[in-house]
Coordinates of C-alpha atoms in Angstrom, one line a residue:
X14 CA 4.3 -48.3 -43.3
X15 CA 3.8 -45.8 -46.4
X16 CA 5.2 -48.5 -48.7
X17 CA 3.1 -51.1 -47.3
X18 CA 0.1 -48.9 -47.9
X19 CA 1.4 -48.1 -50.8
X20 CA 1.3 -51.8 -51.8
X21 CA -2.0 -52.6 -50.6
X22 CA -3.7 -49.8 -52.9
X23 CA -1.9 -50.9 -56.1
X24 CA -3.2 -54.5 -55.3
X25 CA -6.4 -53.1 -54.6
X26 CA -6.4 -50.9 -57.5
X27 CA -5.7 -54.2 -59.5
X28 CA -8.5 -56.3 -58.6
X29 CA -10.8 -53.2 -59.2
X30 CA -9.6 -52.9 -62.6
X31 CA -10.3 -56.6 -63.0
X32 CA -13.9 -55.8 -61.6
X33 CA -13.3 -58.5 -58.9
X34 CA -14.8 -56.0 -55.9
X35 CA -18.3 -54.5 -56.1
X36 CA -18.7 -50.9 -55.7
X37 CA -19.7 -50.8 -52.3
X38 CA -16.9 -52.6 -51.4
X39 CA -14.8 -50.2 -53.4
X40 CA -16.3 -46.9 -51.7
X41 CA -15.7 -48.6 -48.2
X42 CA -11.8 -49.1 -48.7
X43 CA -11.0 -46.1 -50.4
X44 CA -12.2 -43.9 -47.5
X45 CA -10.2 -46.5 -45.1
X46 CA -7.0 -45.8 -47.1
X47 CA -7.7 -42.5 -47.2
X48 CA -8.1 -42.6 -43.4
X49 CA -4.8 -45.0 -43.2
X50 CA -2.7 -42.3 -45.4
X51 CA -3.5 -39.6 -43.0
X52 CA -2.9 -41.3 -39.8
X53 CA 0.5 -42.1 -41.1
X54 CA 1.5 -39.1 -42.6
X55 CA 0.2 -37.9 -38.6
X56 CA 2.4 -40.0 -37.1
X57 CA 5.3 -39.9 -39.3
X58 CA 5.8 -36.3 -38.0
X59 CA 5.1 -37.2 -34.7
X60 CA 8.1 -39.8 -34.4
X61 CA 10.4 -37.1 -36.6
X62 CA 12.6 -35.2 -33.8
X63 CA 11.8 -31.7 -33.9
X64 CA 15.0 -29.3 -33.5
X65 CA 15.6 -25.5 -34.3
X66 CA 16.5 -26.4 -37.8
X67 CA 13.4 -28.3 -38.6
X68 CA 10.4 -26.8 -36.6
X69 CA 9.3 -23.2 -35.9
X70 CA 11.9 -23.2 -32.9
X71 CA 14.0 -20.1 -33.7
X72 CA 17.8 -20.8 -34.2
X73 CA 20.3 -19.1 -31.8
X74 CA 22.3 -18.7 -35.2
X75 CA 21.0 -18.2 -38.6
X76 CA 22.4 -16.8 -42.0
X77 CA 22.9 -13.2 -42.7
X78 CA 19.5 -12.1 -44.4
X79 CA 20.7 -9.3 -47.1
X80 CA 17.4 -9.8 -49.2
X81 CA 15.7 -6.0 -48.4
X82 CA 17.7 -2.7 -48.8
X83 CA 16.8 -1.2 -45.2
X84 CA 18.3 -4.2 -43.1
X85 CA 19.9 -2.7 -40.3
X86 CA 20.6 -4.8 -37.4
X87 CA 19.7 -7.6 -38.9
X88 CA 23.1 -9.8 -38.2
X89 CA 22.2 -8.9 -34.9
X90 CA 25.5 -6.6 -34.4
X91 CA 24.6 -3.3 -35.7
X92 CA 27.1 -0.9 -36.9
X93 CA 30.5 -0.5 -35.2
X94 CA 30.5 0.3 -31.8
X95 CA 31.6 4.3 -31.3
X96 CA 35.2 4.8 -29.4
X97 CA 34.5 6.7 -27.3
X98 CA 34.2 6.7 -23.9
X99 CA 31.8 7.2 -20.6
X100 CA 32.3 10.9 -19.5
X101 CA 33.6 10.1 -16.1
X102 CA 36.4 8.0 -17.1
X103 CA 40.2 9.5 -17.4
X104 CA 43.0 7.9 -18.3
X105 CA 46.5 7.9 -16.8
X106 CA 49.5 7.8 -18.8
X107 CA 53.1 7.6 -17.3
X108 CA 56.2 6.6 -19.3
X109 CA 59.3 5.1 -17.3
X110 CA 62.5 4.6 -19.0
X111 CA 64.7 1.8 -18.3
X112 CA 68.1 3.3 -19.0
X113 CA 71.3 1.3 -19.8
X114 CA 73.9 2.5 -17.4
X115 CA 76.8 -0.6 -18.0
X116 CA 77.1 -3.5 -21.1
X117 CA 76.1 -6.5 -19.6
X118 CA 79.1 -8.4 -21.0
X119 CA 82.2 -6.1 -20.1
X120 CA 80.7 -3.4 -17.5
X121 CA 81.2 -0.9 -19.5
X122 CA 80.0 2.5 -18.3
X123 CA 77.2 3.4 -20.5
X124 CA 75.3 6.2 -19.0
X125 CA 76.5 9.0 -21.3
X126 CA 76.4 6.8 -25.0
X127 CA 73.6 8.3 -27.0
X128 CA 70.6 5.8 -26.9
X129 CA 70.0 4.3 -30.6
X130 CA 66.0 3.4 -30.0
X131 CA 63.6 2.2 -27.6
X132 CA 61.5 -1.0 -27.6
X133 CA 58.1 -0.3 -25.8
X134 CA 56.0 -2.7 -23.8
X135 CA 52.6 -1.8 -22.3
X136 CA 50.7 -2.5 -19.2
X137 CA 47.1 -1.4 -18.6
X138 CA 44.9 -1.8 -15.9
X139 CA 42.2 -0.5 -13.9
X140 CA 41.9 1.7 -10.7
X141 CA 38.5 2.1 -9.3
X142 CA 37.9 5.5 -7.8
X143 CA 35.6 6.6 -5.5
X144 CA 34.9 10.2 -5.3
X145 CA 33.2 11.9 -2.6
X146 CA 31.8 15.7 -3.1
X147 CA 30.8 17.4 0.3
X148 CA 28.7 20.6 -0.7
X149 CA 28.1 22.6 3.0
X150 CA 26.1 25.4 3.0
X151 CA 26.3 28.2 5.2
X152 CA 24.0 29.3 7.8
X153 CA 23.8 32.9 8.9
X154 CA 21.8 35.3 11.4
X155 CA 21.2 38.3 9.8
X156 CA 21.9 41.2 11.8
X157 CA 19.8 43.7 10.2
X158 CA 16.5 41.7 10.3
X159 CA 17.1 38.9 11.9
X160 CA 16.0 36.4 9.3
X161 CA 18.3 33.2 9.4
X162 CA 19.8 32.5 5.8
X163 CA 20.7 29.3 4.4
X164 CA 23.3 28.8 1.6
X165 CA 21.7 26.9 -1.7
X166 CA 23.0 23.7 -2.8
X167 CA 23.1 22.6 -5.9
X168 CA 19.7 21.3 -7.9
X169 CA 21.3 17.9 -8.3
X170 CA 22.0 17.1 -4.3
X171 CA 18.2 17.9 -3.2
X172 CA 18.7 15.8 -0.5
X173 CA 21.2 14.8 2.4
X174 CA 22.9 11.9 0.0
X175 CA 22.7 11.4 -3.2
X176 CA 24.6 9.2 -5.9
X177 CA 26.0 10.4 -9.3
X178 CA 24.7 10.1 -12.8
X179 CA 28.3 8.1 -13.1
X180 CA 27.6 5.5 -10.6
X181 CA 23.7 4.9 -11.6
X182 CA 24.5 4.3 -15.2
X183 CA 26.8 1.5 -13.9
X184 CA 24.2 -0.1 -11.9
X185 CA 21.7 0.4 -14.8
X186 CA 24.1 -0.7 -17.4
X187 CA 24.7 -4.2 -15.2
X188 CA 21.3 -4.6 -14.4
X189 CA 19.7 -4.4 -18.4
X190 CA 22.7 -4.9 -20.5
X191 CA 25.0 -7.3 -18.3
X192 CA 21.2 -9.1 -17.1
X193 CA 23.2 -9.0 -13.7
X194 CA 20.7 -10.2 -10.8
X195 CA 20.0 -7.2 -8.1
X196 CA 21.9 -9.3 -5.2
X197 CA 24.8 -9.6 -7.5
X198 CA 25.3 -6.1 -8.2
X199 CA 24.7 -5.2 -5.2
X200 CA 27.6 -7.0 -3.8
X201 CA 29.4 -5.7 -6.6
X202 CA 28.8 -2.3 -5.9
X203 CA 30.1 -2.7 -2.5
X204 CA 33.1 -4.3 -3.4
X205 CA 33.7 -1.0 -5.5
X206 CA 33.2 1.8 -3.1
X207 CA 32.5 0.4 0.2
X208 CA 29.0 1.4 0.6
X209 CA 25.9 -1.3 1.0
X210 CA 23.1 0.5 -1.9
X211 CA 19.4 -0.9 -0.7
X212 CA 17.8 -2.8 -3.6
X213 CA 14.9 -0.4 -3.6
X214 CA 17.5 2.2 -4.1
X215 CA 18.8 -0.1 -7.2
X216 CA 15.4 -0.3 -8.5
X217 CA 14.7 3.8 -8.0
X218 CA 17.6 4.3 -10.8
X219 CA 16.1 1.8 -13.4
X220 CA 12.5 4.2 -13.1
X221 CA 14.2 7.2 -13.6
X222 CA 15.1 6.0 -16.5
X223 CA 12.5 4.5 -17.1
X224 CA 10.5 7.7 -17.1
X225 CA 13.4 9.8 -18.7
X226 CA 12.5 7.8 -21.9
X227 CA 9.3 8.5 -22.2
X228 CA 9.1 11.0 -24.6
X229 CA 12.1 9.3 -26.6
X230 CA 9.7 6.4 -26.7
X231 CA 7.0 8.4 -28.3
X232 CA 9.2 10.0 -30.7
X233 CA 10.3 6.6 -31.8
X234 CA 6.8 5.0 -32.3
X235 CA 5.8 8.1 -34.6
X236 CA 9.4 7.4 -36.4
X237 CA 8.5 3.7 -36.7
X238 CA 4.9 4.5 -38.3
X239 CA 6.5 6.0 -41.2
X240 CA 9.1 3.3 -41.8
X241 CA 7.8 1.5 -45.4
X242 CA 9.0 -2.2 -43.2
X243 CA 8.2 -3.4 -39.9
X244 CA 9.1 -6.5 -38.4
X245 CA 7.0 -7.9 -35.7
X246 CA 7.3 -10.9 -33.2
X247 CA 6.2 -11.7 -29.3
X248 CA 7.6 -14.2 -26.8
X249 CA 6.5 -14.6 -23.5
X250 CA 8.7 -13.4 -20.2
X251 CA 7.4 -14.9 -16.6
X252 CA 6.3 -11.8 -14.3
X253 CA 5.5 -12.2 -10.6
X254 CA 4.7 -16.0 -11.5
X255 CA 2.5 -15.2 -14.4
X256 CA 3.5 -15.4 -17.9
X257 CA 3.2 -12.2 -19.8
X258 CA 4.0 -11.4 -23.4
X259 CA 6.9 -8.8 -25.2
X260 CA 6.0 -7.5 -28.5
X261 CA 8.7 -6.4 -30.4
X262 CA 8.5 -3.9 -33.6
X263 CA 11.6 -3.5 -35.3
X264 CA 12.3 -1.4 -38.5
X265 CA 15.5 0.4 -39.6
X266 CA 17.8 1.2 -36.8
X267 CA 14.6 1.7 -34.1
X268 CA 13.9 -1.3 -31.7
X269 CA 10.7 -0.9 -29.7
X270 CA 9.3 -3.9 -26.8
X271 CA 6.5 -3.6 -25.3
X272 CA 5.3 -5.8 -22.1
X273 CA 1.7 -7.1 -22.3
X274 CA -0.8 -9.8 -20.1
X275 CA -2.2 -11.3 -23.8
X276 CA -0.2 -12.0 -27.4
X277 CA -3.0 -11.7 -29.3
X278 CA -5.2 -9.1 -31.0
X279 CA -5.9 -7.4 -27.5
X280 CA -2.4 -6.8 -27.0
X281 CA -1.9 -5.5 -30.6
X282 CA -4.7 -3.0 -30.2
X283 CA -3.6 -1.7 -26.6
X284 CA -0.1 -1.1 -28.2
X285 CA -1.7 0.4 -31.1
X286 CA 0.8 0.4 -33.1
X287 CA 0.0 -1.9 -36.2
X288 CA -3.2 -0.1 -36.1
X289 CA -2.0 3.0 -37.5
X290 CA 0.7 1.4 -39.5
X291 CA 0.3 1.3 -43.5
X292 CA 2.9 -0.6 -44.8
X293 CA 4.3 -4.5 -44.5
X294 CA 4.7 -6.1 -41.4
X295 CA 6.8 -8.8 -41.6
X296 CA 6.2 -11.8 -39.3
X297 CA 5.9 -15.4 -38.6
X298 CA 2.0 -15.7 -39.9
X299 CA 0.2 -15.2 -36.7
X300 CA -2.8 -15.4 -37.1
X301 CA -4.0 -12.0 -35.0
X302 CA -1.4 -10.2 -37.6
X303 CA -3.6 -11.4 -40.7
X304 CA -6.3 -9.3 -39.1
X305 CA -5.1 -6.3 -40.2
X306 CA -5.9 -6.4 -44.0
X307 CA -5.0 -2.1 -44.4
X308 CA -1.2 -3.2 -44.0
X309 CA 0.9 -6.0 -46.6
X310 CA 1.8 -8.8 -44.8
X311 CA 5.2 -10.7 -45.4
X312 CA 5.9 -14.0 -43.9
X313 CA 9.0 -15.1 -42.8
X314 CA 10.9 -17.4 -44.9
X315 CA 13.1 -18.9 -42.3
X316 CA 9.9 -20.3 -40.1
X317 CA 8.6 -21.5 -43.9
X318 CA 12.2 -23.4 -45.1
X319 CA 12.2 -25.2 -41.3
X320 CA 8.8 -26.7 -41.4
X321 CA 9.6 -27.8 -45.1
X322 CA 12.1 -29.3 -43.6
X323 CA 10.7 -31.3 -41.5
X324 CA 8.2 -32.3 -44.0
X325 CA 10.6 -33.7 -45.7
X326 CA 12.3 -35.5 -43.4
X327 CA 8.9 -37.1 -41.7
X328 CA 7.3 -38.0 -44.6
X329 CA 9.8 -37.2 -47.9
X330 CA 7.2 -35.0 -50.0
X331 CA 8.6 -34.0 -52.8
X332 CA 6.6 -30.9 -53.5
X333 CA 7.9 -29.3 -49.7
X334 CA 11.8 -30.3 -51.3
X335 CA 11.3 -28.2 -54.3
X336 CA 9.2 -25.5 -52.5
X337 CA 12.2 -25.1 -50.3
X338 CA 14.2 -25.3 -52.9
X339 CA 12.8 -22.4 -54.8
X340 CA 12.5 -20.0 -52.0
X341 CA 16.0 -20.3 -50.7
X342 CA 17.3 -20.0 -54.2
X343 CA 15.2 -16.9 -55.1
X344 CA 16.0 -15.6 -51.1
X345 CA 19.7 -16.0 -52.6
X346 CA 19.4 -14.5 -56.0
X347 CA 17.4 -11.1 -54.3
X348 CA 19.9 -10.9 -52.3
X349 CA 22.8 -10.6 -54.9
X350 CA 20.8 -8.0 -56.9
X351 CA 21.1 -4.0 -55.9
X352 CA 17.2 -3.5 -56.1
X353 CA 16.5 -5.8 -53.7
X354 CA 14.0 -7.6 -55.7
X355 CA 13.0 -9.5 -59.3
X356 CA 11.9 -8.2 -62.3
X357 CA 8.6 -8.1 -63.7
X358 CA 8.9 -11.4 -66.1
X359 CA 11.2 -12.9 -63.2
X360 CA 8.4 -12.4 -60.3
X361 CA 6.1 -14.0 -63.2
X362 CA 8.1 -17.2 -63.7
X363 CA 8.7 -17.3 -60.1
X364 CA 4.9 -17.0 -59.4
X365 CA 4.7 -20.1 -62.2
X366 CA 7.0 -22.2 -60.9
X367 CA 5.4 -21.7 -57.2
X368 CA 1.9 -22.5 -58.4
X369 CA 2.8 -25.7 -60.1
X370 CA 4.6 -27.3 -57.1
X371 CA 0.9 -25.8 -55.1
X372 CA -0.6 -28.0 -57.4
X373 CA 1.6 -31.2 -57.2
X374 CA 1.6 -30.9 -53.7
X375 CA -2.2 -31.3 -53.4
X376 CA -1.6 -34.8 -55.3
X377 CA 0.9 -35.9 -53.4
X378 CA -0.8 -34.8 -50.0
X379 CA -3.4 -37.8 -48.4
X380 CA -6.7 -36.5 -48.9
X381 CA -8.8 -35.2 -46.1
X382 CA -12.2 -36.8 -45.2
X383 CA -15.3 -35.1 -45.5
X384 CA -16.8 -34.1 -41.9
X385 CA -19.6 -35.7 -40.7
X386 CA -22.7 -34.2 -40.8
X387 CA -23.5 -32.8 -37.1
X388 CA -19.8 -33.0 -35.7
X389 CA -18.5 -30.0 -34.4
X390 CA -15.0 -29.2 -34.4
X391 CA -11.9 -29.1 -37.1
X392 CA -11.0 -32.3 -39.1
X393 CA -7.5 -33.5 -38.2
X394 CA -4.7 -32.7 -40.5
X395 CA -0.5 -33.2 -40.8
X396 CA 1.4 -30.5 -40.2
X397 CA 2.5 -30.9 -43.8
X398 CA -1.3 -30.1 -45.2
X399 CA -1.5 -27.3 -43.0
X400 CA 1.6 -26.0 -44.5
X401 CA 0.5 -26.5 -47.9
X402 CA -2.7 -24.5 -47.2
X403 CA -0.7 -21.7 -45.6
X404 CA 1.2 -21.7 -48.9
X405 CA -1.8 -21.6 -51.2
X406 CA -3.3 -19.1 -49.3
X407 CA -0.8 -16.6 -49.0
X408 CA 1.4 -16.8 -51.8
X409 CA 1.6 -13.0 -52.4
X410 CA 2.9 -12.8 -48.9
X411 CA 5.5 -15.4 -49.0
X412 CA 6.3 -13.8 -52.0
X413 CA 6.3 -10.5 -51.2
X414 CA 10.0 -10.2 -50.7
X415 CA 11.2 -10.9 -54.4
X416 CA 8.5 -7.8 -55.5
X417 CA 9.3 -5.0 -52.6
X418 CA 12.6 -4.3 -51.7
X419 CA 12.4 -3.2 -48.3
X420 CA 10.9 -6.5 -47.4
X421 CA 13.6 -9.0 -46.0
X422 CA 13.0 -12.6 -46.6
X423 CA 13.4 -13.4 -43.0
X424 CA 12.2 -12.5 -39.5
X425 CA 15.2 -12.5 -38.2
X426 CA 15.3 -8.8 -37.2
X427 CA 12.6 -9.1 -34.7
X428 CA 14.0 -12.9 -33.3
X429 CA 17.2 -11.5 -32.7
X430 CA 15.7 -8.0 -30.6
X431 CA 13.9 -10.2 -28.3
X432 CA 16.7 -13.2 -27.9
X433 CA 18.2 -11.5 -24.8
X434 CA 15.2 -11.2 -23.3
X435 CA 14.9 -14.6 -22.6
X436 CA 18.8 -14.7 -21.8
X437 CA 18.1 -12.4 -18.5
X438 CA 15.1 -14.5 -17.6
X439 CA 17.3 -17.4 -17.8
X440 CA 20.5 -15.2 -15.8
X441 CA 18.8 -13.5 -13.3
X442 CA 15.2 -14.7 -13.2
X443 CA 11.6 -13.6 -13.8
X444 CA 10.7 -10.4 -12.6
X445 CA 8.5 -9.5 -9.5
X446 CA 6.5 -6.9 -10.6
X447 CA 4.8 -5.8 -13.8
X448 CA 6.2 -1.8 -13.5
X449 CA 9.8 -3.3 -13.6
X450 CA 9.4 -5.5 -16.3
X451 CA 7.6 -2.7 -18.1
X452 CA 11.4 -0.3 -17.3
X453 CA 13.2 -3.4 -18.1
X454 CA 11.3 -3.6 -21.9
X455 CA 12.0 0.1 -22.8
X456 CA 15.2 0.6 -21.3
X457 CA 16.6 -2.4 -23.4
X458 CA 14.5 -0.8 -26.2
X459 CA 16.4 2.1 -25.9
X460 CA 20.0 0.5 -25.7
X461 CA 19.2 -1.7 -28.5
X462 CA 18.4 1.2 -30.6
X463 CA 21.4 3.2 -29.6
X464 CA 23.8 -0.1 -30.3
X465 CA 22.3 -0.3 -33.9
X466 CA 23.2 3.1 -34.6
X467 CA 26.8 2.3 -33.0
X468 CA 26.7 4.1 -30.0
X469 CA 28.4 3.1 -26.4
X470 CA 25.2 1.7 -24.4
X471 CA 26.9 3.6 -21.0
X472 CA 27.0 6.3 -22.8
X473 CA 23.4 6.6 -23.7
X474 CA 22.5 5.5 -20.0
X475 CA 24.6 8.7 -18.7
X476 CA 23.0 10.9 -21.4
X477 CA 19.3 9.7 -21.0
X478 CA 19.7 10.5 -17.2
X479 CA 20.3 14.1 -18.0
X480 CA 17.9 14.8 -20.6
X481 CA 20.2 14.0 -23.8
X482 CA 19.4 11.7 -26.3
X483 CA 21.3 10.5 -29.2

């Protein structure tokens, strides 16, 4: 279709050179060619098959970005999980010797030669063990007053049952890490110690913990303001049949989520976070984030180089091959450096080079027809002009992460914090209730955090239950 049209103008373009059409003629089929050139540019992208590696569908695996110098948990794994273990786990250790008594060939009595060496193999398993702590407290008549006394119990068994720190932490850890469903571990639980725990009684142990982090949640959003990168991104979660929004704001080792009924700027201000931040946020160029002019903005590269992508592979622009081209080369070459970022003369060349392929783009783009006079409404446009504006626009953001070293060149950060979100709505279902899903976001918040900074996430359950954080 493009070549045919191509075809047609030259012809045209011909016979107007020859002055063989009048003027008005002329005016009337340049503005349908115009309108032809857009419609198929339009539909080439609509026919092109749009897949995570081509669209702004985020890739369940991407490169390791190692463009900005503070890039922790960015490959998604963090630093190495610690060794040790959960506090009520002990290990038992026998040794049994197999002794040679007689030679297997002659029967000769062995038991008193002097053994040479051993040759060990090893067996290990598990033993689940239930323990059971009865605390009875006396009850006495005093004799000189008469006053009945009651012996205390102890501050953690206020009531006439109660379960251990040990055997919440479990549950917890199935119910956020594992994104085990509440049925599921509940049959679980029994087929561990025998004893049927009520759902509600499942769901009690997530808000304790819920409200144990509290405070390490505010501590962490005061940490995160003064971090000199943020990255930022929202997906939505389905909550008692509605569909709701997580914000996530990511930035060193900290991991933050927040649940929220809107994505937009009402949610951002209720947070009120990015509000009181002051310096970049990295994201995918929302438009409620470009609000916020007291912050720097990067955009993500990886959400640029995929819709170039398909750009090129709908309509074959040139100028979207050589843009992507030039970011994924200087995304490479920041990342080889120490600094993190270009030099002065290089950011200037790079600026240059950016700029001309802005322009060349624009000529190679089908022009956009004027809107009529009284129409409301946008004029239509491919997804390759919009593009093209978003790059002319904000080139200082795009290019933001060859100038500031603490700016990645990539998103990735925040995609890969809110990835198993979606993985336990997709395991284990939506949630019922808004006050769950809020435990559920900064629990997982928490645990996130503690795995980037290489700590055993049952651990930190067992030490956020009594007061101890990490």
């Amino acid at each position: 279709m493009r070549e045919e049209a191509l075809r047609i103008k030259a012809e045209f373009d011909r016979l107007a050179a020859n002055k063989k059409i009048d003027s008005e003629s002329k005016m009337l089929f340049q503005s349908m060619l115009m309108l032809i050139n857009l419609l198929i540019a339009i539909f080439l992208e609509r026919t092109t098959n749009k897949n995570s590696k081509n669209s702004s569908k985020p890739s369940s695996q991407t490169e390791k970005d190692e463009s900005a110098l503070t890039n922790k948990g960015t490959n998604g794994k963090g630093k190495p999980e610690s060794k040790a273990v959960a506090s009520n786990t002990r290990t038992i250790e026998s040794i049994v010797v197999a002794k040679v008594t007689q030679c297997d060939v002659c029967g000769q009595d062995l038991s008193k030669t002097a053994c040479q060496h051993t040759e060990r193999r090893t067996k290990i398993d598990i033993v689940f063990e239930k323990v059971v702590e009865h605390v009875d407290a006396e009850v006495k008549h005093c004799t000189s007053c008469g006053t009945t006394v009651k012996g205390r119990f102890p501050a953690d068994m206020p009531g006439p049952l109660q379960y251990g720190n040990g055997l919440k932490a479990y549950i917890i850890s199935l119910l956020v890490c594992q994104m085990i469903s509440l049925n599921r571990v509940q049959k679980m639980v029994k087929s561990l110690i025998g004893e049927v725990l009520a759902e509600a009684s499942l769901l009690k142990f997530v808000l304790r913990l819920h409200q144990a982090l509290e405070q390490w949640e505010s501590a962490s959003i005061e940490r995160l303001l003064k971090s000199s990168a943020m990255n930022v991104d929202e997906t939505s979660l389905r909550v008692d049949k509605k569909n709701y929004w997580i914000h996530v704001y990511s930035a060193e080792d900290i991991t933050l989520k927040f649940l929220h009924q809107k994505r937009g700027t009402g949610a951002i201000e209720d947070i009120n976070i990015i509000p009181r931040y002051s310096g970049t946020i990295i994201h995918d160029c929302w438009s409620s984030y470009l609000t916020y002019n007291h912050c720097d903005h990067g955009l993500c590269g990886s959400h640029l180089v995929r819709e170039l992508t398909c750009a090129v592979e709908s309509n074959g622009y040139r100028w979207a091959s050589n843009m992507k081209d030039l970011l994924l080369e200087t995304c490479k070459k920041v990342s080889r450096r120490k600094k993190k970022k270009l030099s002065a003369k290089e950011y200037t060349d790079l600026q240059e080079r950016y700029r001309n392929i802005i322009s060349c783009g624009e000529k190679e783009l089908p022009a956009i027809p004027p809107k009529p006079n009284g129409k409301r409404g946008k004029i239509a446009k491919s997804d390759a002009h919009n593009l093209w504006e978003r790059l002319r626009d904000f080139e200082s953001s795009v290019l933001l992460f060859a100038k500031k070293p603490d700016v990645s060149f990539t998103n990735n950060r925040a995609e890969r914090d809110l990835r198993m979100s979606k993985v336990k709505q997709k395991v284990s279902g939506c949630f019922r209730s808004e006050l769950y899903a809020k435990a559920y976001c900064r629990i997982s918040s928490y645990l996130q955090t503690m795995a980037n900074k290489g700590h055993n996430p049952l651990i930190a359950i067992q030490m956020a239950l009594t007061g101890q954080f990490v």
